[in-house]
mmCIF file of C-alpha atoms and ligand atoms in Angstrom:
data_model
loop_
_atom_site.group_PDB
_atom_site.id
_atom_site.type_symbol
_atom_site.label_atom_id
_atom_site.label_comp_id
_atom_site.label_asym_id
_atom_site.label_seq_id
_atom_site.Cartn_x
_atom_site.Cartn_y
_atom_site.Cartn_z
ATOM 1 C CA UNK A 162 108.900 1.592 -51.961
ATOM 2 C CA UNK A 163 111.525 3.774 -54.117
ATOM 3 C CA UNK A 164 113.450 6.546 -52.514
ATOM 4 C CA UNK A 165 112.656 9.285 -50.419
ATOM 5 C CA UNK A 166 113.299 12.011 -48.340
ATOM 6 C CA UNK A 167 113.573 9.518 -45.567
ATOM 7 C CA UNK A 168 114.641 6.729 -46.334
ATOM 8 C CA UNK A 169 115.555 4.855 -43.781
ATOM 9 C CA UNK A 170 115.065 7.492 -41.386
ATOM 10 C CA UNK A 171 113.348 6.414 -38.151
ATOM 11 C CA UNK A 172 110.406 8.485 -37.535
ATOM 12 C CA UNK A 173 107.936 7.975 -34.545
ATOM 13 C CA UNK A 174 104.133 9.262 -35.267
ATOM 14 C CA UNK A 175 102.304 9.702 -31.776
ATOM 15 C CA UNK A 176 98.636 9.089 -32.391
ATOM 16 C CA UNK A 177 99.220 7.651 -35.967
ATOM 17 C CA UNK A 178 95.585 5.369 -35.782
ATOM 18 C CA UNK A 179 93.720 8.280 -36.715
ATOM 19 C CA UNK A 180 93.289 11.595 -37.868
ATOM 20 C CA UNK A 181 96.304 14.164 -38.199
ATOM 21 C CA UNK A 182 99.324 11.545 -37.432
ATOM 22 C CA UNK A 183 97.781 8.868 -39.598
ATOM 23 C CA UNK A 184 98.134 11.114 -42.738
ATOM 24 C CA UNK A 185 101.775 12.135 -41.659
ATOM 25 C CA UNK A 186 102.697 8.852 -40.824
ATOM 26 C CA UNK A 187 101.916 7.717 -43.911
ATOM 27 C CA UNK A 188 103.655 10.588 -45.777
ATOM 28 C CA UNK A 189 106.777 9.964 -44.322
ATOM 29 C CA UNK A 190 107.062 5.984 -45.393
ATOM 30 C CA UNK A 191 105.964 7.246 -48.504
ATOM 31 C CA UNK A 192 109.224 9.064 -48.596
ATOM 32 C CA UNK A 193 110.635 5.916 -47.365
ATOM 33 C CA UNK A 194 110.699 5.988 -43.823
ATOM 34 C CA UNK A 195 110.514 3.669 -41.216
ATOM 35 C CA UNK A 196 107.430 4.747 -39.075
ATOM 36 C CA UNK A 197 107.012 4.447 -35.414
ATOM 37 C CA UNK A 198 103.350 4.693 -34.410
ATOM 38 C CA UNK A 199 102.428 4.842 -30.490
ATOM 39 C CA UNK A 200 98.612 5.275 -29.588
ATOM 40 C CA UNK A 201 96.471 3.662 -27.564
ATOM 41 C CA UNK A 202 94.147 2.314 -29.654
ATOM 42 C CA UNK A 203 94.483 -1.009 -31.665
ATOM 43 C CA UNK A 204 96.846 0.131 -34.630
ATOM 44 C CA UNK A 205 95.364 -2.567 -37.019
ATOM 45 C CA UNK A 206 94.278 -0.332 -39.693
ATOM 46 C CA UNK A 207 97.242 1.748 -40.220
ATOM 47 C CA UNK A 208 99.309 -1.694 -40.004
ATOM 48 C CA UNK A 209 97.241 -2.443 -43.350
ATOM 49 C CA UNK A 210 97.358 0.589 -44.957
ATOM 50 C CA UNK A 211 101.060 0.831 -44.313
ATOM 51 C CA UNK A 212 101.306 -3.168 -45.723
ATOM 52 C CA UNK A 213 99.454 -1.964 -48.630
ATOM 53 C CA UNK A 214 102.053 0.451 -49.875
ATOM 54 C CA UNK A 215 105.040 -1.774 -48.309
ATOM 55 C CA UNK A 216 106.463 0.767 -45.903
ATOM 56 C CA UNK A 217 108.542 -0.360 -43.033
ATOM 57 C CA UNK A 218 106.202 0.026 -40.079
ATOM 58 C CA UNK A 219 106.066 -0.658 -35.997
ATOM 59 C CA UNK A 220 103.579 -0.156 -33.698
ATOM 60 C CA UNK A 221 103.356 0.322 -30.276
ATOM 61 C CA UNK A 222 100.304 0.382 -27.698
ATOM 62 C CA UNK A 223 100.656 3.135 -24.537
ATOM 63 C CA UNK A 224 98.230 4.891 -23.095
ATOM 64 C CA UNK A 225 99.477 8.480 -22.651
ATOM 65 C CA UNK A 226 96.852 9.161 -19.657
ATOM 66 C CA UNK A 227 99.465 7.357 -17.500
ATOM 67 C CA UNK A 228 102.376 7.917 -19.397
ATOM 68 C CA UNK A 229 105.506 9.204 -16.784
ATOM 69 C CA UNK A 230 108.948 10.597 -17.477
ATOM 70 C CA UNK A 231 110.299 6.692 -16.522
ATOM 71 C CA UNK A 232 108.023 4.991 -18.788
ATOM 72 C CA UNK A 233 108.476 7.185 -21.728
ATOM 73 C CA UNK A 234 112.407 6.625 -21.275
ATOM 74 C CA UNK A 235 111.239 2.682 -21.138
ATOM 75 C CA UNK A 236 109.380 3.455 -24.733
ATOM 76 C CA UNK A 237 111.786 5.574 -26.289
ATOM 77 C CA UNK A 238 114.343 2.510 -25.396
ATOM 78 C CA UNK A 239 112.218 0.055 -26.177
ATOM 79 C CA UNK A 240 111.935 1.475 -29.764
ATOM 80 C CA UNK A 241 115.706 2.488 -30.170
ATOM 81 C CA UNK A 242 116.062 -1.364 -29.562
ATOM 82 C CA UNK A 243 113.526 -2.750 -31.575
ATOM 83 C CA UNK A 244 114.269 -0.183 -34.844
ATOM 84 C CA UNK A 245 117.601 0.448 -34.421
ATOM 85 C CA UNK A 246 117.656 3.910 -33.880
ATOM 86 C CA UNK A 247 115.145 7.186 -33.651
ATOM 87 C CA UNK A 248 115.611 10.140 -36.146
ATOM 88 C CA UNK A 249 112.398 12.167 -35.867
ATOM 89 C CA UNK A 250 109.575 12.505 -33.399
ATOM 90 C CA UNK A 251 106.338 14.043 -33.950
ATOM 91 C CA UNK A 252 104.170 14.651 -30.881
ATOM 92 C CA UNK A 253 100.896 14.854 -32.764
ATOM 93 C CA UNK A 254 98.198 12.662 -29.885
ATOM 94 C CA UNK A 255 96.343 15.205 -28.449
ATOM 95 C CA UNK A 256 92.694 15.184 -26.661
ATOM 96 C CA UNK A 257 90.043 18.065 -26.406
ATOM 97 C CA UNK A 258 87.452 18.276 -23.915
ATOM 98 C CA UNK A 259 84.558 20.967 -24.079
ATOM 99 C CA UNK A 260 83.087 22.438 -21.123
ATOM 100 C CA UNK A 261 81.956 26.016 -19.796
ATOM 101 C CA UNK A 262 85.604 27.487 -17.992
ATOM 102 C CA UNK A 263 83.769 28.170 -14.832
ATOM 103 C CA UNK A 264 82.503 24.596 -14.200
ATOM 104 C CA UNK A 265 85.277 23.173 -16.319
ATOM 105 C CA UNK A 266 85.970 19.817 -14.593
ATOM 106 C CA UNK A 267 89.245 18.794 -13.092
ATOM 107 C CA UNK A 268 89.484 15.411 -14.144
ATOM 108 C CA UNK A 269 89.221 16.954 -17.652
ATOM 109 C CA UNK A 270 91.437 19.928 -17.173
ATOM 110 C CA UNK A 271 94.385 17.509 -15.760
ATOM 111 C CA UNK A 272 93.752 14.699 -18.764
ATOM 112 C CA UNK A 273 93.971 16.991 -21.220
ATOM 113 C CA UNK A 274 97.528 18.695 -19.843
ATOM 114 C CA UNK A 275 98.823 15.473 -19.519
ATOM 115 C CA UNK A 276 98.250 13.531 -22.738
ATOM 116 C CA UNK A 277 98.334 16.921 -24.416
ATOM 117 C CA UNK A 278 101.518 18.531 -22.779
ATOM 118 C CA UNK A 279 102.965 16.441 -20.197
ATOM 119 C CA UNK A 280 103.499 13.455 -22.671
ATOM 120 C CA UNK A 281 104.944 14.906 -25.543
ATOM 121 C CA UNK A 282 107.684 16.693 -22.478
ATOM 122 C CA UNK A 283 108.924 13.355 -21.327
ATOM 123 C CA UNK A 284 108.782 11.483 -25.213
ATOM 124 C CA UNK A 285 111.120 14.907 -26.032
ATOM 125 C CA UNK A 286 113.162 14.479 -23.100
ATOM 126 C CA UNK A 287 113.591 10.944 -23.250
ATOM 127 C CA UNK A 288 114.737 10.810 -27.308
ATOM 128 C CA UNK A 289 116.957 14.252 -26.170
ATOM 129 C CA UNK A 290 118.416 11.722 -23.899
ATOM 130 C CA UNK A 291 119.459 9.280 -25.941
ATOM 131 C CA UNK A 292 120.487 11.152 -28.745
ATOM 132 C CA UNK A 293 123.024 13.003 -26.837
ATOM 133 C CA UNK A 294 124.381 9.809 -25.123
ATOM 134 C CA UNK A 295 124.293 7.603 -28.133
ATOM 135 C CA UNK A 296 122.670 8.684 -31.292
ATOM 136 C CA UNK A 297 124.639 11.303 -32.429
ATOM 137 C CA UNK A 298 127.762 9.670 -31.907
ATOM 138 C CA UNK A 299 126.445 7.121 -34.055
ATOM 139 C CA UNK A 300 124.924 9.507 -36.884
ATOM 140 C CA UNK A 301 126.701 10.730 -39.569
ATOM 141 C CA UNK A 302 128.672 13.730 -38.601
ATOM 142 C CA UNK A 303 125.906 15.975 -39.869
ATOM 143 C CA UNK A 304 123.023 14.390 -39.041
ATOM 144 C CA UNK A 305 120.282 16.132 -36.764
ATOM 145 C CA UNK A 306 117.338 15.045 -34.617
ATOM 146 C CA UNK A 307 113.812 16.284 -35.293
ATOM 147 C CA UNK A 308 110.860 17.004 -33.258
ATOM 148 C CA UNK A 309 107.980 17.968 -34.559
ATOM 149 C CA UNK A 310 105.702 19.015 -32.158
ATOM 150 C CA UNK A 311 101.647 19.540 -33.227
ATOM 151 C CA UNK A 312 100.166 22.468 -31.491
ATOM 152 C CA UNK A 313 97.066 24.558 -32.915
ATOM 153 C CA UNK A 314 96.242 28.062 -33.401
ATOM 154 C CA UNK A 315 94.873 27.898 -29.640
ATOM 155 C CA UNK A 316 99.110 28.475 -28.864
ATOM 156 C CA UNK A 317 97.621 31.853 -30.443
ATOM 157 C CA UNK A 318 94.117 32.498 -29.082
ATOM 158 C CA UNK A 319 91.920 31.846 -26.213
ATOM 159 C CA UNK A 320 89.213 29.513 -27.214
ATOM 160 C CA UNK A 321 85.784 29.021 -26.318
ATOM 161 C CA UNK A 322 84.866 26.548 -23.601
ATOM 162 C CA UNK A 323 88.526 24.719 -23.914
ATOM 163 C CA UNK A 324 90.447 26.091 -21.568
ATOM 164 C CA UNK A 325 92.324 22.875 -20.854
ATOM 165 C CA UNK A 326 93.153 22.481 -24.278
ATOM 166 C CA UNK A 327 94.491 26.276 -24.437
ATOM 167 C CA UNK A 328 96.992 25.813 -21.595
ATOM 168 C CA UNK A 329 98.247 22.520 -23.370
ATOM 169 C CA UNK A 330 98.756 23.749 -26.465
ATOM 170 C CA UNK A 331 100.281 27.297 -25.686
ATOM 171 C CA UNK A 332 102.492 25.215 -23.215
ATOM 172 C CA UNK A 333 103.567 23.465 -26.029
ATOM 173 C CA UNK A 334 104.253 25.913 -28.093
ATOM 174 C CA UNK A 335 106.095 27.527 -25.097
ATOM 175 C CA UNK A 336 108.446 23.972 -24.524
ATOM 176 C CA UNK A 337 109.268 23.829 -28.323
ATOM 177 C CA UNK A 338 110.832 26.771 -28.070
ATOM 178 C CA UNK A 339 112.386 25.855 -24.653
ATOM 179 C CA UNK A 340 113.981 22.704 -25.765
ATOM 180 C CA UNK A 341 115.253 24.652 -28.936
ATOM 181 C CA UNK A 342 116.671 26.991 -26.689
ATOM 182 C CA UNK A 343 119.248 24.483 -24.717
ATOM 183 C CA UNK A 344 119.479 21.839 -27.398
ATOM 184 C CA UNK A 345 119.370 23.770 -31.350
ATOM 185 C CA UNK A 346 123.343 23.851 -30.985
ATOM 186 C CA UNK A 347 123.602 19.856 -29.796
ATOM 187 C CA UNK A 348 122.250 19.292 -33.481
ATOM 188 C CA UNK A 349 118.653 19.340 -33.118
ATOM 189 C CA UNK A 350 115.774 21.183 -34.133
ATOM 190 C CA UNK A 351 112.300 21.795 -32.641
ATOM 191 C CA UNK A 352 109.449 23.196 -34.398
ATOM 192 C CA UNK A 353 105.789 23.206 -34.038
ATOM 193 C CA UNK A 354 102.895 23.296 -36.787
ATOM 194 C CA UNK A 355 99.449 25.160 -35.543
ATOM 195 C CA UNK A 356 97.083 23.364 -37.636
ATOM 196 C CA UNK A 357 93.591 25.208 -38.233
ATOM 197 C CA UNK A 358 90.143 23.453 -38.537
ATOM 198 C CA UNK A 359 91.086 19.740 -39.764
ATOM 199 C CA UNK A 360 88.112 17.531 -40.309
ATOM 200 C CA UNK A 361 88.633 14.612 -37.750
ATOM 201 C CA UNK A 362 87.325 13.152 -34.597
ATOM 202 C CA UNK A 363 88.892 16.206 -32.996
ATOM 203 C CA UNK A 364 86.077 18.523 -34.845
ATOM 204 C CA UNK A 365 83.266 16.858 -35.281
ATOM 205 C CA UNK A 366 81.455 18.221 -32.836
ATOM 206 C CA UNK A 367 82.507 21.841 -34.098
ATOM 207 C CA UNK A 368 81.474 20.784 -37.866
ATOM 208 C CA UNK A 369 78.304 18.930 -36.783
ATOM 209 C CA UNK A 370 76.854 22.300 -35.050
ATOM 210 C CA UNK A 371 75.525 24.265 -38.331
ATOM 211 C CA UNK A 372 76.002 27.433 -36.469
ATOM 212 C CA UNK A 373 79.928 26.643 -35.079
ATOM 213 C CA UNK A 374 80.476 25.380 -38.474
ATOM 214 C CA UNK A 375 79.354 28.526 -41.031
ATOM 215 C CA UNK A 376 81.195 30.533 -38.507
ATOM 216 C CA UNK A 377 84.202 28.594 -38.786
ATOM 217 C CA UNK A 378 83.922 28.662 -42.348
ATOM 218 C CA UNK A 379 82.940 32.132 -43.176
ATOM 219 C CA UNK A 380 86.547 32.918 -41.015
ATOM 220 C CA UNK A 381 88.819 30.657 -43.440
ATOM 221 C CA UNK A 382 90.080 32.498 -46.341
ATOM 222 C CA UNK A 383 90.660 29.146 -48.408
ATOM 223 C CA UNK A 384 86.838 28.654 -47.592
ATOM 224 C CA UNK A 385 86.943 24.695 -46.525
ATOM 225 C CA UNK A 386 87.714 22.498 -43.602
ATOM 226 C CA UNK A 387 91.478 21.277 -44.069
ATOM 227 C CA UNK A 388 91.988 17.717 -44.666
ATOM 228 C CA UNK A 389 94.776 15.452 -42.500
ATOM 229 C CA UNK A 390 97.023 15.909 -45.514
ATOM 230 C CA UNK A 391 97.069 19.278 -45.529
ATOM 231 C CA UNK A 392 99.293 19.274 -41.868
ATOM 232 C CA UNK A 393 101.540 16.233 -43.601
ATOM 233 C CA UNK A 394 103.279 18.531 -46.407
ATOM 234 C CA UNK A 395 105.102 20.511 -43.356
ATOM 235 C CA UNK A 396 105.723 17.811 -40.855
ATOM 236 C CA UNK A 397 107.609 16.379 -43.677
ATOM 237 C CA UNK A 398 108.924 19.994 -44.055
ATOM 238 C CA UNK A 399 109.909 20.776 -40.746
ATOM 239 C CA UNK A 400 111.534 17.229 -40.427
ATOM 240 C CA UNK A 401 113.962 17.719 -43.305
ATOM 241 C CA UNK A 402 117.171 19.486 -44.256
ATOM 242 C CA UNK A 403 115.693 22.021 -45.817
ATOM 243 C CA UNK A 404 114.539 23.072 -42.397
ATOM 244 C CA UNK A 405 118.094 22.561 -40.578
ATOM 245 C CA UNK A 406 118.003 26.477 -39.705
ATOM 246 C CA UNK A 407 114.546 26.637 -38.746
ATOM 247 C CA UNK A 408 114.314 26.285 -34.607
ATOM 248 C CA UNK A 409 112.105 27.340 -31.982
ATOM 249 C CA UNK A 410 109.147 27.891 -34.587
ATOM 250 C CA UNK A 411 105.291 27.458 -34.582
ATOM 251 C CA UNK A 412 103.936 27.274 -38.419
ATOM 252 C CA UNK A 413 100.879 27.993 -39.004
ATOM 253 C CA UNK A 414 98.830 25.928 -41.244
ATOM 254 C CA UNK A 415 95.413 26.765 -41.298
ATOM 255 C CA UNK A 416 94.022 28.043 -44.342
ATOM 256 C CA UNK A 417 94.966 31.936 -43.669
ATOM 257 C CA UNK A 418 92.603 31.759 -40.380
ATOM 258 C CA UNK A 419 95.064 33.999 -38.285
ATOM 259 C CA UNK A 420 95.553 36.362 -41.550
ATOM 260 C CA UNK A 421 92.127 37.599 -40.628
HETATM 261 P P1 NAP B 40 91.963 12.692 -33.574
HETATM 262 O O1 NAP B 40 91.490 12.237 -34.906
HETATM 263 O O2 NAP B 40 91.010 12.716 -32.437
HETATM 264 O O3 NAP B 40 93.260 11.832 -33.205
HETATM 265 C C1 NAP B 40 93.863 11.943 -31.946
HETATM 266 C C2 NAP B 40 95.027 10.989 -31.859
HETATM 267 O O4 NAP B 40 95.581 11.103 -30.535
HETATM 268 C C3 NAP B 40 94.598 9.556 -32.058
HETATM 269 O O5 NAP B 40 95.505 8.874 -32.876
HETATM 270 C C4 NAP B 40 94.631 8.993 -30.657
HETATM 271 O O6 NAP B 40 95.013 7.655 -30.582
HETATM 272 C C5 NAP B 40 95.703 9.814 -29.973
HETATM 273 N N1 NAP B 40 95.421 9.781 -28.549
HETATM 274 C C6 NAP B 40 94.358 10.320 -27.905
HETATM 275 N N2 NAP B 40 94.390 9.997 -26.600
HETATM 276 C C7 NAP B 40 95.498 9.227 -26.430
HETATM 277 C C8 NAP B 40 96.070 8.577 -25.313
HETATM 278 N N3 NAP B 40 95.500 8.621 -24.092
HETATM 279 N N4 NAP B 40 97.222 7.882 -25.478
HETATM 280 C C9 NAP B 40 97.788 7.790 -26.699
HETATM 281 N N5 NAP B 40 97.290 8.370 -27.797
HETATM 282 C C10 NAP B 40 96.152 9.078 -27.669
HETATM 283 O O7 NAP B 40 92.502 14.157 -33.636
HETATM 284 P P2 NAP B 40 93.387 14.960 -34.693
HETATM 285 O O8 NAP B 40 92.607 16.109 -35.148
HETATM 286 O O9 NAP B 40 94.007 14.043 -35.673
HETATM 287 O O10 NAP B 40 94.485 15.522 -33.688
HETATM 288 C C11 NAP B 40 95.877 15.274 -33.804
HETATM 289 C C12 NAP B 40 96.603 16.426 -33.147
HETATM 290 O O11 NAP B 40 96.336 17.629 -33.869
HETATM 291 C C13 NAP B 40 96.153 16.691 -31.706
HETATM 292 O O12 NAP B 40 97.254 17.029 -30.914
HETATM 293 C C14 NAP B 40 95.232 17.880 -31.856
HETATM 294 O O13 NAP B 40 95.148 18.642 -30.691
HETATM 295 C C15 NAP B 40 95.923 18.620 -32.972
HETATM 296 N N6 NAP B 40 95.092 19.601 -33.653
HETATM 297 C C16 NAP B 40 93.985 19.217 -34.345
HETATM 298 C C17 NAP B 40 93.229 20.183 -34.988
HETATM 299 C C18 NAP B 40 92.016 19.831 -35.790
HETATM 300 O O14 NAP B 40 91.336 20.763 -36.266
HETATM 301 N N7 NAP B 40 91.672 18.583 -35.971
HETATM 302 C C19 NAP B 40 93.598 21.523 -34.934
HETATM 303 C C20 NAP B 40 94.719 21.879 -34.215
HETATM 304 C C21 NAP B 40 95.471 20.901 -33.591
HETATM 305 P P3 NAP B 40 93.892 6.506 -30.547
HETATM 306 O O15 NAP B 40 93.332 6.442 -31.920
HETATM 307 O O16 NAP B 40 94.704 5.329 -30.157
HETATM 308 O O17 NAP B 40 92.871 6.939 -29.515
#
């Protein structure tokens, strides 16, 4: 693995199995990271890919349905001791549930907040934690911490049928900014990138419904579906120096939907 960006940078990827996070995961130990994956799924095939290219690479199994603020402060420590350190965290696992808002159910209204919003809060507290106790003292004097927080153009807009998935993602849209509020001057930044229409599990419904999908298409100036890869290029961004000034923001990176 030559040089990068990163290198030897410890970055933690939530939901790196699949989709979104599996493409930024990847970017970053291209640039020489160390990556951090934590989903809930066996991680066997990103272990392979990241083999394949001979990236530093960790994995860790949680299921963020019962995640709490203690047990995130358990994994955050758990990783801090196992890789030595943390230097970036991207909250990227996120759930979507469909359903009419007047008969939207609870149990999926309150799984959604909570993988969706609640877990990403306690990851960000817990790594805020420990970088102001320990990490920056042990960081080079101008060293910062990155989050990178994955929220969608549905901070922006209302949705259809995903109301649960609104509130989640304008919430976190709405904590990036808070935690960039009390923390920017402790030497940290938080941003957020609003992906458009990425072609994963997360839209397959949407693209499998000829209808939905022409819709969605005719809307997208760049006139496709974006690909996993696409979101990569400014997580990798937003994590770097280059983006040292840059707090409290929500990219957008969706093909020029929200131009229209
Ligand atoms: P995806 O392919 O469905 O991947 C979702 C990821 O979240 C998976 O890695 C999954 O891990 C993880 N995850 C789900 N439930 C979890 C749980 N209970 N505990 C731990 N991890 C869990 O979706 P995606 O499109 O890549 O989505 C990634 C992020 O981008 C999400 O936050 C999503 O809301 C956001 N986003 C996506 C789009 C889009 O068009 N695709 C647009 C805007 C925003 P496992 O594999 O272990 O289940």
């Amino acid at each position: 693995m030559s040089a990068g960006r990163f290198q030897d940078k410890v970055v933690i990827v939530t939901g790196a199995c699949r989709g979104i996070g599996h493409a930024i995961a990847l970017a970053f130990a291209r640039e020489g990271a160390h990556a951090v994956s934590i989903c809930a799924r066996d991680p066997s095939d990103i272990t392979a890919k990241m083999e394949s290219i001979g990236a530093k690479f960790s994995a860790y199994t949680e299921d963020f349905a019962r995640l709490t603020q203690k047990r995130a402060s358990e994994v955050i420590a758990q990783v801090v001791k196992d890789c030595g350190r943390v230097d970036v965290l991207v909250n990227n696992a996120g759930i979507i549930k469909r359903a009419p808002i007047v008969d939207h159910p609870e149990a999926d209204w309150n799984a959604v907040l909570q993988i969706n919003l609640s877990a990403p809060f306690y990851l960000t507290q817990a790594v805020c934690k420990w970088w102001l106790a320990t990490g920056r003292d042990q960081a080079s004097t101008d060293a910062r911490f990155k989050v990178v927080n994955i929220a969608s153009m549905l901070s922006f807009q209302g949705g259809i049928l995903v109301p649960g998935y609104t509130a989640s993602k304008s919430g976190l849209a709405g904590i990036t900014k808070a935690f960039a509020n009390e923390l920017a001057k402790e030497r940290m930044n938080f941003n957020a990138i609003a992906p458009g229409y990425i072609a994963t599990d997360n839209t397959k419904t949407l693209r499998e419904d000829p209808l939905r999908s022409k819709a969605i298409l005719d809307r997208i100036p760049e006139s496709r579906w974006g690909a996993p890869e696409d979101i990569a290029g400014a997580a990798l961004f937003l994590a770097s120096r280059d983006a040292d000034y840059l707090n409290g923001t929500v990219m957008n990176v969706d093909g020029g939907w929200l131009a229209r």
